[in-house]
Coordinates of C-alpha atoms in Angstrom, one line a residue:
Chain A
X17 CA 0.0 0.0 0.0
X18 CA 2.7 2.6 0.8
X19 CA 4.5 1.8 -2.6
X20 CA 1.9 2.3 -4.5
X21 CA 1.3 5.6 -2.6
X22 CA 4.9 6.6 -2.7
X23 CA 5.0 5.6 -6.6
X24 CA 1.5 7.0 -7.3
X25 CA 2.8 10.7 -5.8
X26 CA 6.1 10.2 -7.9
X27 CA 3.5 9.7 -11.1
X28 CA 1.8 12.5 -10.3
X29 CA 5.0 15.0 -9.7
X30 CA 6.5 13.5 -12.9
X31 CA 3.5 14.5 -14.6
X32 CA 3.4 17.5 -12.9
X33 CA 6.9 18.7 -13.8
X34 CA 6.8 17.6 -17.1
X35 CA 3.6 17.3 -18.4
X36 CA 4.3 20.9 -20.8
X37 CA 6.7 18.9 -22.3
X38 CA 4.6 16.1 -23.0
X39 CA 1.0 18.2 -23.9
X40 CA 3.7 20.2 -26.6
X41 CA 5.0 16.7 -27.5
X42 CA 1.6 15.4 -28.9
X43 CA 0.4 18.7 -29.7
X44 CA 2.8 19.3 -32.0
X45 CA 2.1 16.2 -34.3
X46 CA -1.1 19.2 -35.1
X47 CA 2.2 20.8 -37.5
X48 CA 3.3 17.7 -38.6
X49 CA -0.4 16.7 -40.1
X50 CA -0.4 20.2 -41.1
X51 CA 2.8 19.5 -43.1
X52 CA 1.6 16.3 -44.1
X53 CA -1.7 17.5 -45.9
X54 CA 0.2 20.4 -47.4
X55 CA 1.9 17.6 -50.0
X56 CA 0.1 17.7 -53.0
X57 CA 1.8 15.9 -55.3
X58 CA -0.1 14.2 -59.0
X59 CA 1.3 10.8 -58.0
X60 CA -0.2 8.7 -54.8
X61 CA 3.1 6.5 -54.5
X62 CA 5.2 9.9 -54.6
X63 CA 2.9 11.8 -52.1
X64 CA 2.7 8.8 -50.0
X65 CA 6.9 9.0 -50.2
X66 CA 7.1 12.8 -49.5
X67 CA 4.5 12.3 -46.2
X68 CA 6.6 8.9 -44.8
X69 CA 9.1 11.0 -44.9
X70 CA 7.8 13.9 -42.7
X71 CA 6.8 11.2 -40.7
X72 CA 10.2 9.8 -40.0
X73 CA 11.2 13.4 -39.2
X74 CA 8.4 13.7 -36.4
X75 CA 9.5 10.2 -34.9
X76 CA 13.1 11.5 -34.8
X77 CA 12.3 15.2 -33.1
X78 CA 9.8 13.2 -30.9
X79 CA 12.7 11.1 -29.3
X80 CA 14.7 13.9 -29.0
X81 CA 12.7 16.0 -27.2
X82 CA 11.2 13.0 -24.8
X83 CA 14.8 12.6 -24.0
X84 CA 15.3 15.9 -23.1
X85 CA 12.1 15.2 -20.9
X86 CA 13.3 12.6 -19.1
X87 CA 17.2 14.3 -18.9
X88 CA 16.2 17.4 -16.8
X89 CA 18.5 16.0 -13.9
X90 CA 20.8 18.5 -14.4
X91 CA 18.6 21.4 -14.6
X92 CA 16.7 19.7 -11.3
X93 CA 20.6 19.7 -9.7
X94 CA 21.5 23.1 -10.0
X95 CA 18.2 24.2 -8.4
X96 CA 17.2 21.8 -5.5
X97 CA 14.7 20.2 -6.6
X98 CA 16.6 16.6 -7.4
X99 CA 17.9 16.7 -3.4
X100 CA 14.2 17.0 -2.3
X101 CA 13.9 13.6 -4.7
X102 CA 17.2 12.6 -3.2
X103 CA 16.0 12.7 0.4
X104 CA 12.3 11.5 -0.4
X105 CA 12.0 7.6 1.2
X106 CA 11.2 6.0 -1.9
X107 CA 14.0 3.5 -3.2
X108 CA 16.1 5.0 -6.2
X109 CA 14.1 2.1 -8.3
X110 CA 10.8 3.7 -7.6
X111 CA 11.9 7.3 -8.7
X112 CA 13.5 5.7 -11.7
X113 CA 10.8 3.4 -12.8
X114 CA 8.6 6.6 -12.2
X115 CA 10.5 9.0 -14.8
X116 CA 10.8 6.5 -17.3
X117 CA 6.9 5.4 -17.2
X118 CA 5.4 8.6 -18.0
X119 CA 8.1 9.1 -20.4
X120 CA 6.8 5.7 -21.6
X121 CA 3.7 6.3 -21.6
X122 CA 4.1 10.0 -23.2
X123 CA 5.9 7.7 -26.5
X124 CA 3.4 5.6 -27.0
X125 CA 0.8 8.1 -27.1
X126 CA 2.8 9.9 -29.8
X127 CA 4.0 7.0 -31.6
X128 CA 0.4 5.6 -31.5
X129 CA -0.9 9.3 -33.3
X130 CA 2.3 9.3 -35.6
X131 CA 0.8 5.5 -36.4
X132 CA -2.7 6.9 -36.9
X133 CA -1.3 9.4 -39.6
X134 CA 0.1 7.1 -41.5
X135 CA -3.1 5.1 -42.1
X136 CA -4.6 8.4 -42.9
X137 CA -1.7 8.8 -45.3
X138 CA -1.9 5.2 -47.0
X139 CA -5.7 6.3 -47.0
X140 CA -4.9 9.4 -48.8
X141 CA -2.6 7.7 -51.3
X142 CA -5.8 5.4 -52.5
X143 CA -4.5 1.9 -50.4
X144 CA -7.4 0.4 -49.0
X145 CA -6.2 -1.7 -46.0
X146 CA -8.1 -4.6 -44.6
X147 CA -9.1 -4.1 -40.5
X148 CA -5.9 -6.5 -39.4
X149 CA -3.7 -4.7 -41.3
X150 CA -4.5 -1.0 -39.5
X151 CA -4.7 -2.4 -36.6
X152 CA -1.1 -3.2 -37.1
X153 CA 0.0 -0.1 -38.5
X154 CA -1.3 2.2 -36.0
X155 CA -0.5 0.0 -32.8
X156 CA 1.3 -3.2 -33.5
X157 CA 4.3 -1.2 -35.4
X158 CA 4.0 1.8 -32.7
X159 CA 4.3 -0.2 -30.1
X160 CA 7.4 -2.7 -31.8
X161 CA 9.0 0.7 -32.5
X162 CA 8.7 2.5 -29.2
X163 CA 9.7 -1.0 -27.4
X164 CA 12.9 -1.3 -29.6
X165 CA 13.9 1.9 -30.5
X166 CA 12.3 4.7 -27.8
X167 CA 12.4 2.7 -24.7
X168 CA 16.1 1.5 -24.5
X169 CA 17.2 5.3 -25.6
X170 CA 14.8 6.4 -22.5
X171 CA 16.6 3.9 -20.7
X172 CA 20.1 5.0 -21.3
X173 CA 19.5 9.0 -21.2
X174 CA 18.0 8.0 -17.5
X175 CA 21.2 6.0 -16.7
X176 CA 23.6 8.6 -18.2
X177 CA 22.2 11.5 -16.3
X178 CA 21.7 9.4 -12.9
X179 CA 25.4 8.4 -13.7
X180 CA 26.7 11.6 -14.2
X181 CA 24.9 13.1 -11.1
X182 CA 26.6 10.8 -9.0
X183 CA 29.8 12.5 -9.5
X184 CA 28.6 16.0 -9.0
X185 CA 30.4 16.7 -5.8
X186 CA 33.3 15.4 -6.6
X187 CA 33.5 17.6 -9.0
X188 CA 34.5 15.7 -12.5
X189 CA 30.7 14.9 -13.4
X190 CA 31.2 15.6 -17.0
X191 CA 34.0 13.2 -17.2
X192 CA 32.1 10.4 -17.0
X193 CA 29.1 12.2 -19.1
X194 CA 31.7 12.7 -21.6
X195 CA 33.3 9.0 -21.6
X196 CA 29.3 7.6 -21.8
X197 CA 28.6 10.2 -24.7
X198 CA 31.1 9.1 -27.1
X199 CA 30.9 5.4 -26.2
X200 CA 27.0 5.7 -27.3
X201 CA 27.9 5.4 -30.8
X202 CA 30.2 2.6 -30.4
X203 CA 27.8 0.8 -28.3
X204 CA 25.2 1.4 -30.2
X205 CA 26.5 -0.2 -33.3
X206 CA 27.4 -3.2 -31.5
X207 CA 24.2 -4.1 -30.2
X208 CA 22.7 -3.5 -33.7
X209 CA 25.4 -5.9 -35.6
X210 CA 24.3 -7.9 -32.5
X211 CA 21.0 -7.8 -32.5
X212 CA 21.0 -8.6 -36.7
X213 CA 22.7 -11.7 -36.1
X214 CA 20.7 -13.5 -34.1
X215 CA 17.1 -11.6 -36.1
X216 CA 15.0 -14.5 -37.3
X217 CA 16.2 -17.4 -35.4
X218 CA 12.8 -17.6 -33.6
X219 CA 9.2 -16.6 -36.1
X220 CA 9.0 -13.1 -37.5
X221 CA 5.7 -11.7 -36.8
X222 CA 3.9 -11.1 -40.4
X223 CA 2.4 -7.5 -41.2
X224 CA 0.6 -6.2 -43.5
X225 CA -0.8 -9.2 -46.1
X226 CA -3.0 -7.2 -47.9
X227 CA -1.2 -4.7 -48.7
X228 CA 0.1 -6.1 -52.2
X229 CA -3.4 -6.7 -53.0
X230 CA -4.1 -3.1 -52.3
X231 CA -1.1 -1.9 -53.9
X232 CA -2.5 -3.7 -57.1
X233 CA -6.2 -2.5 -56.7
X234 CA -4.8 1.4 -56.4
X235 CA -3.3 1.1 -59.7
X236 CA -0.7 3.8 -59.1
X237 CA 1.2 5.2 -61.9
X238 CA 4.7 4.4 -60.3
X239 CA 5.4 0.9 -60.1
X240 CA 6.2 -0.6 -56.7
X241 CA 8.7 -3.4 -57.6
X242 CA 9.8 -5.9 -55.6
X243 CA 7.7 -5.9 -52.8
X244 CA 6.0 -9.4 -52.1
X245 CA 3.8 -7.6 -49.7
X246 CA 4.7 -9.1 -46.0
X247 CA 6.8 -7.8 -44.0
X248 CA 8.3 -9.9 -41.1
X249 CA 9.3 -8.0 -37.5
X250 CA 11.8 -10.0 -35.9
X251 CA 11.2 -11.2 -32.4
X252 CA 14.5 -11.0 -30.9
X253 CA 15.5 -7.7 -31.1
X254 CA 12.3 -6.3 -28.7
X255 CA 13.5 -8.9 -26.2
X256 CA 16.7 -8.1 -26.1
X257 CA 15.9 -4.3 -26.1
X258 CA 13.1 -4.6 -23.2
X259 CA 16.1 -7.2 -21.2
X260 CA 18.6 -4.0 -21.8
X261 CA 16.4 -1.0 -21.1
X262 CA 15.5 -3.1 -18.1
X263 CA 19.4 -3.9 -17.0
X264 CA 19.7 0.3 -17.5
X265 CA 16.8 0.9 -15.5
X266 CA 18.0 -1.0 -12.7
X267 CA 21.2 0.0 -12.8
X268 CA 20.3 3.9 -13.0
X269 CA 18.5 2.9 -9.8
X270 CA 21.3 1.5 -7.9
X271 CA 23.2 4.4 -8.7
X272 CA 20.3 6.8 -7.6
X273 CA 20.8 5.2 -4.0
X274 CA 24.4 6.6 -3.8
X275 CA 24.2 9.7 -5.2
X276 CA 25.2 12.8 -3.5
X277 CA 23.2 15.8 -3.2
Chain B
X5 CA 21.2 8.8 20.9
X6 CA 20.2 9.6 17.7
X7 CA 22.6 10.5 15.7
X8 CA 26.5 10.3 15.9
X9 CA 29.8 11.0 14.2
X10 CA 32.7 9.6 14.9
X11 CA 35.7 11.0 13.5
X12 CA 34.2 12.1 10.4
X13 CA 35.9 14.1 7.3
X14 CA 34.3 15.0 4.4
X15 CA 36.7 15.8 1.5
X16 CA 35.4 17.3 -2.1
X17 CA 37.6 17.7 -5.0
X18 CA 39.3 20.9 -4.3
X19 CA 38.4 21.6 -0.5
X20 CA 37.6 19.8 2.9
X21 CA 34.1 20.3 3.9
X22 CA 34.7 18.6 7.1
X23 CA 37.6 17.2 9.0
X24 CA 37.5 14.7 12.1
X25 CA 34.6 15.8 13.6
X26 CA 33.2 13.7 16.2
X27 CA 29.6 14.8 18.2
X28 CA 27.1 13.0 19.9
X29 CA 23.4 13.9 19.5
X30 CA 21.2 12.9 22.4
X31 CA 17.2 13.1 22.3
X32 CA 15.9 16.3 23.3
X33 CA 17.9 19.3 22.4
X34 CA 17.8 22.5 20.5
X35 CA 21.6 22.4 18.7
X36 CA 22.9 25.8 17.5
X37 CA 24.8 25.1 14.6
X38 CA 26.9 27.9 13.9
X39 CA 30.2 29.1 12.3
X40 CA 31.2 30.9 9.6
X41 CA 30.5 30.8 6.2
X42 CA 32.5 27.3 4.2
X43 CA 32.7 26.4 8.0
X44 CA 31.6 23.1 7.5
X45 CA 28.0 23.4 8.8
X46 CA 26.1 22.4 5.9
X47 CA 28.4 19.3 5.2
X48 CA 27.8 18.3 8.4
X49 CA 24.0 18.6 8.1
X50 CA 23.9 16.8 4.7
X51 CA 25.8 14.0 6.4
X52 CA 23.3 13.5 9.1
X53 CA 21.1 13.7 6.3
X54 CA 22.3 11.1 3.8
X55 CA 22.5 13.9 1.5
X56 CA 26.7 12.8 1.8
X57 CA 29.0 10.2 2.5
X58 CA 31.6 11.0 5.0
X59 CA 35.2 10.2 3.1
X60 CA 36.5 9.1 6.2
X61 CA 35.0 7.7 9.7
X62 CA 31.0 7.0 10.2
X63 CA 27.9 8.6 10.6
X64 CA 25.0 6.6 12.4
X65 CA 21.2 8.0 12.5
X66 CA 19.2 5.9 14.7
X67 CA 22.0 3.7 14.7
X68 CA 22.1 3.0 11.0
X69 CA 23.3 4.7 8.3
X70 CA 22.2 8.2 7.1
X71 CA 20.5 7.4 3.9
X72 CA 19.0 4.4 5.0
X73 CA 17.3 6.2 7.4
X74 CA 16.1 9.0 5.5
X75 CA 12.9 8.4 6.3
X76 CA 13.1 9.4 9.6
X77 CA 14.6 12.4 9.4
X78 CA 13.3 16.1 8.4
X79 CA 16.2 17.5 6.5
X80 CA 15.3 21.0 5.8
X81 CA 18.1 22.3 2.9
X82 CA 19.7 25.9 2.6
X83 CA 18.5 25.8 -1.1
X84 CA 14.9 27.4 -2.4
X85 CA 14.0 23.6 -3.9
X86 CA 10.9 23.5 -4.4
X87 CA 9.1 23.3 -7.8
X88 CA 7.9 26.4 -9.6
X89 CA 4.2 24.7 -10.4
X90 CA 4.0 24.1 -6.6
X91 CA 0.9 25.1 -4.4
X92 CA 0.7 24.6 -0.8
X93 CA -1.9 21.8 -1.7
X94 CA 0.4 20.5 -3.9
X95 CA 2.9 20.2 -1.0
X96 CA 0.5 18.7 1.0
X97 CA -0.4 16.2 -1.3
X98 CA 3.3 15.5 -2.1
X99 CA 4.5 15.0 1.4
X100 CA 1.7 13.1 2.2
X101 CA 2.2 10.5 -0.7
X102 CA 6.0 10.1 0.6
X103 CA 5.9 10.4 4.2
X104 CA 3.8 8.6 6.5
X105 CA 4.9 10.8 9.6
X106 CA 3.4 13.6 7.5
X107 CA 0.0 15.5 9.7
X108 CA -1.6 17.3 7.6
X109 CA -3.3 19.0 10.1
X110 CA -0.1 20.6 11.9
X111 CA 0.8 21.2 7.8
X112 CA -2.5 23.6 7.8
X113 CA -2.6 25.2 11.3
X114 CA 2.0 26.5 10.5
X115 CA 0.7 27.1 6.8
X116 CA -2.2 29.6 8.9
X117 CA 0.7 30.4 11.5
X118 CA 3.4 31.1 9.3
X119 CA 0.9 33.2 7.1
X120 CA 1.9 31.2 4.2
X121 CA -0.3 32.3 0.8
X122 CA -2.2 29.5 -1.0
X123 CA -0.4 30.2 -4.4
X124 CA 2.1 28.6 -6.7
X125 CA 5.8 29.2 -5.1
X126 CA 6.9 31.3 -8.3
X127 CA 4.4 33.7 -7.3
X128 CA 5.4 33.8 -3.7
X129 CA 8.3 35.8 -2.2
X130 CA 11.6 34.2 -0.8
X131 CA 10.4 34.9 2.5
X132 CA 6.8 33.3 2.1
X133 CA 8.6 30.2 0.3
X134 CA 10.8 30.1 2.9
X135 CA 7.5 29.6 5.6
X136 CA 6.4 27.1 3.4
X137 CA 9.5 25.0 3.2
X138 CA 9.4 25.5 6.9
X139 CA 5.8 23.9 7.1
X140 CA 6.5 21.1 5.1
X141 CA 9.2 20.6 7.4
X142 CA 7.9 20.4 10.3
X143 CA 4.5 19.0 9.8
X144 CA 6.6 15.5 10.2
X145 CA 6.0 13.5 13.1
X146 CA 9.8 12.9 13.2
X147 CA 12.7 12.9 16.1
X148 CA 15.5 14.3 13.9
X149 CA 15.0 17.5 12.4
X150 CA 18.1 19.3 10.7
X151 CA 17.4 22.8 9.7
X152 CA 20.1 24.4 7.5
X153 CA 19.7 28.2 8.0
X154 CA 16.1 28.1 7.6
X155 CA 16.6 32.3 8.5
X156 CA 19.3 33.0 5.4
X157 CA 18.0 36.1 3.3
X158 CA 14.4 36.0 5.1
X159 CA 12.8 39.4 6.1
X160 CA 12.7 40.1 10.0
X161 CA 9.1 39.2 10.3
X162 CA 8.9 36.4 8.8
X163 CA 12.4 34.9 10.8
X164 CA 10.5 35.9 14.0
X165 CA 7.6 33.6 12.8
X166 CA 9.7 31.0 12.1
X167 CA 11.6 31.3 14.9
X168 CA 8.1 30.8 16.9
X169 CA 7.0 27.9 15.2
X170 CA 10.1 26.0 16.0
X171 CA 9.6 26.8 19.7
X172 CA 6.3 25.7 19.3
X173 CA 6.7 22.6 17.5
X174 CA 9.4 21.4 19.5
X175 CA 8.7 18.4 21.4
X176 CA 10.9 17.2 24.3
X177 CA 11.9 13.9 22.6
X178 CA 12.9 15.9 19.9
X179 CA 16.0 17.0 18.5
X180 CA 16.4 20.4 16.2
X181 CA 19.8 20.6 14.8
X182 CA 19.4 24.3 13.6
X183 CA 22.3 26.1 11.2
X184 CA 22.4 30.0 10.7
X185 CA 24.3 33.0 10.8
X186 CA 21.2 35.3 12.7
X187 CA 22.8 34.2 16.0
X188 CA 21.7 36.9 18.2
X189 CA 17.8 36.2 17.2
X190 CA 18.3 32.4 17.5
X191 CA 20.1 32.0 20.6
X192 CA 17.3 31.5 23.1
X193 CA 16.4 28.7 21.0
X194 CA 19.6 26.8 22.5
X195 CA 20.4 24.1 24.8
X196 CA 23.5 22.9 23.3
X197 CA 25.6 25.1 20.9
X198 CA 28.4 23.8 18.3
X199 CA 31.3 25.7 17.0
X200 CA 32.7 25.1 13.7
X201 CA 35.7 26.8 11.6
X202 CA 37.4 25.8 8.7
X203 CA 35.7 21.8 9.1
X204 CA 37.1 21.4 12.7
X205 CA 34.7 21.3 15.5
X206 CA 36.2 24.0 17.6
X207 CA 33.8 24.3 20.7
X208 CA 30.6 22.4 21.7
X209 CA 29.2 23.8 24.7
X210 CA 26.1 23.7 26.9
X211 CA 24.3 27.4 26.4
X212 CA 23.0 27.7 29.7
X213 CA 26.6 27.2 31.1
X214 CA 27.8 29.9 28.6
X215 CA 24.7 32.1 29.9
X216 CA 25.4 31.8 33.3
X217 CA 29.1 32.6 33.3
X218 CA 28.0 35.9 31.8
X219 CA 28.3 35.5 28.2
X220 CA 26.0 35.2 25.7
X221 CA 26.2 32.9 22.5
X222 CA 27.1 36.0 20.2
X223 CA 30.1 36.7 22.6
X224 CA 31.2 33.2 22.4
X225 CA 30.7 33.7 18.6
X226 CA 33.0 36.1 18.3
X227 CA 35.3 35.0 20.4
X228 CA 35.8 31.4 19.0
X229 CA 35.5 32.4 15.2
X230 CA 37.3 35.6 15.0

């Protein structure tokens, strides 16, 4: 009973604190339709092309600015408020767990809305899907997407700030931001060429079997070659992601135990 | 006793906040905490808090460690923390959700005492957030309470209401450890007063033994720390 308490009141000041962030976050996917239904171009496979791209651009700004959501530590540090956290009885796993689930839950709202305008862009571009397939396209993929791609990059921003917090007293705390900053790349690129090698070993999840026969029944001028019409989403890599962000997570709250303040 | 060091030094990068100090705190007394500034005061109050880890010797709170035992302890910092969006209700809510020691109705009767207004903190003055911190403070059913100049940069009404709660709230099990600079005001306040300079503990002394050889806490001020 008192952890849900203490957790609920850790929701509730996370939401408080950030929840401008968040309410600008969604809002702003307003521009991005905006943008989108600005593309007028004579060719549905073109205009569909133009708007997926727009698309990809609001995914990428979206994790951006949810990371600077959740990275406020510093900002929190040099005004007080992360000692009041610090000295607050809750276990550093609680206050952890509590930043990265609205920040969580903040993603998949977006993601789930960025989802939504794509159907309404397939829509636009003629391609009649059946039920199963929107279904996947506006939560199956959001939700694959924000598990393997949003959540462990949550994860780590936590762990990097919690880690560079730590050494805030002694002094050096951008040495170790510094070290973790440039390793992200190298890291990053391991776990990918990781991550592809071991893809496919257990059954891909099939998406999207209509949508060759509604390529075919739009009749667009530009030919799509090539595509068979299935796409397969590996398993492994959302495991392995969801094992990570959690390893980071509870690691970030092991170090949240000792920091200083 | 409820809290203790024992030999404790607290080194940063460049400096030595604190350097083999050893006290005892007993239930039951109002502690002057009191030197001058980059004394040591505020290291030794985060210490107690869990805020730091002493570099050398050991810091019990209830016989434990510090930050295991946070809490149990009202840690009032030096630093205006508290969130911009922040309403006394919000405090309420937030300490209540945290702290189970938390009354509520203590919380309301220092938030009427203190004359705190019921708006957000960035629409308060220092002084008003100041009585707020305060109330949140020491709405806590606790036995520890370390107050680091709760007075600095407050306006002299305000101090005097402070001052007054504390005397109020104060029960005999209790133990204030209280830093600031506004000796003079604070002094009847006092049972026990410690003297630090440059991290060493350089006089701990009963205050009524200082006020009945004649001298008052400010003298002894002065006289230890110049």
């Amino acid at each position: 009973m008192t952890f849900w308490r203490q957790f609920n009141t850790l929701m509730w000041v996370e939401a408080r604190r950030s929840w401008v962030w968040a309410v600008a976050l969604v809002g702003s996917l307003l521009f991005w339709a905006w943008g989108m239904n600005q593309v007028d171009l004579v060719d549905s496979a073109e205009q569909l092309g133009v708007r997926a791209i727009i698309l990809v651009v609001a995914c990428g700004i979206g994790a951006i600015v949810l990371c600077l959501m959740v990275g406020r530590i510093r900002s929190e540090t040099r005004h007080g408020q992360y000692q009041v956290l610090l000295l607050t009885p809750p276990s550093g796993y609680v206050h952890v767990a509590a930043r990265f689930l609205f920040a969580g839950i903040t993603a998949i709202i977006y993601y789930v809305i960025v989802g939504g305008l794509a159907w309404w862009a397939i829509a636009q571009a003629h391609l009649q899907l059946d039920a199963g397939s929107v279904a996947q396209l506006v939560i199956a993929c959001p939700l694959y997407g924000v598990a393997v791609g949003m959540i462990p990059v949550l994860a780590w921003t936590i762990l990097l700030m919690v880690f560079i917090s730590s050494y805030r007293i002694a002094g050096p705390g951008w040495i170790p931001g510094t070290v973790m900053i440039l390793a992200t790349p190298f890291l990053g690129r391991w776990i990918v060429e990781g991550i592809w090698r071991v893809s496919y070993r257990l059954p891909g999840w099939r998406l999207f079997e209509g949508l060759r026969t509604a390529i075919d029944t739009a009749a667009w001028e530009a030919e799509v070659e090539g595509f068979q019409g299935v796409f397969a989403l590996p398993q492994e890599p959302l495991w392995i992601m969801l094992a990570l962000s959690a390893l980071m997570l509870a690691v970030a709250g092991r170090i949240w135990q000792e920091v200083e303040g | 006793m409820l809290a203790r060091l024992s030999d404790v030094t607290k080194r940063y990068l460049r400096s030595e906040g604190l350097r083999s100090v050893t006290l005892d705190f007993p239930a039951g007394e109002v502690v002057g905490v009191l030197g001058l500034n980059g004394s040591g005061k505020s290291t030794m109050l985060k210490i107690l808090a869990g805020l730091l880890v002493p570099s050398e010797g050991t810091a019990t709170v209830f016989g434990g460690a510090p930050r295991r035992n946070r809490a149990r302890v009202v840690y009032l910092g030096e630093t205006d923390a508290l969130w911009a969006w922040m309403t006394p209700a919000d405090a309420e809510r937030f300490m209540v959700g945290l702290y189970g020691d938390f009354d509520v109705v203590r919380f309301n009767d220092l938030l009427d005492s203190l004359e705190v207004p019921r708006r957000k903190t960035k629409a308060m003055s220092k002084g008003e957030r100041g009585r707020l911190r305060l109330a949140m403070a020491l709405a806590r059913n606790a036995r520890l309470y370390l107050l680091d100049e709760p007075l600095a940069g407050i306006d002299l009404l305000s101090r005097e209401k402070i001052l007054t709660s504390i005397v109020k709230e104060w029960h005999t099990d209790e133990t204030i450890l209280l830093s600031t600079h506004e000796v003079a005001e604070a002094e009847a306040l006092f049972d026990r007063v410690v003297f630090l300079r440059d991290g060493h503990l350089a006089l701990d002394a009963c205050a009524e033994e200082l006020r009945s050889g004649g001298r008052s806490v400010v003298d002894v001020f002065r006289e230890v720390l110049s």
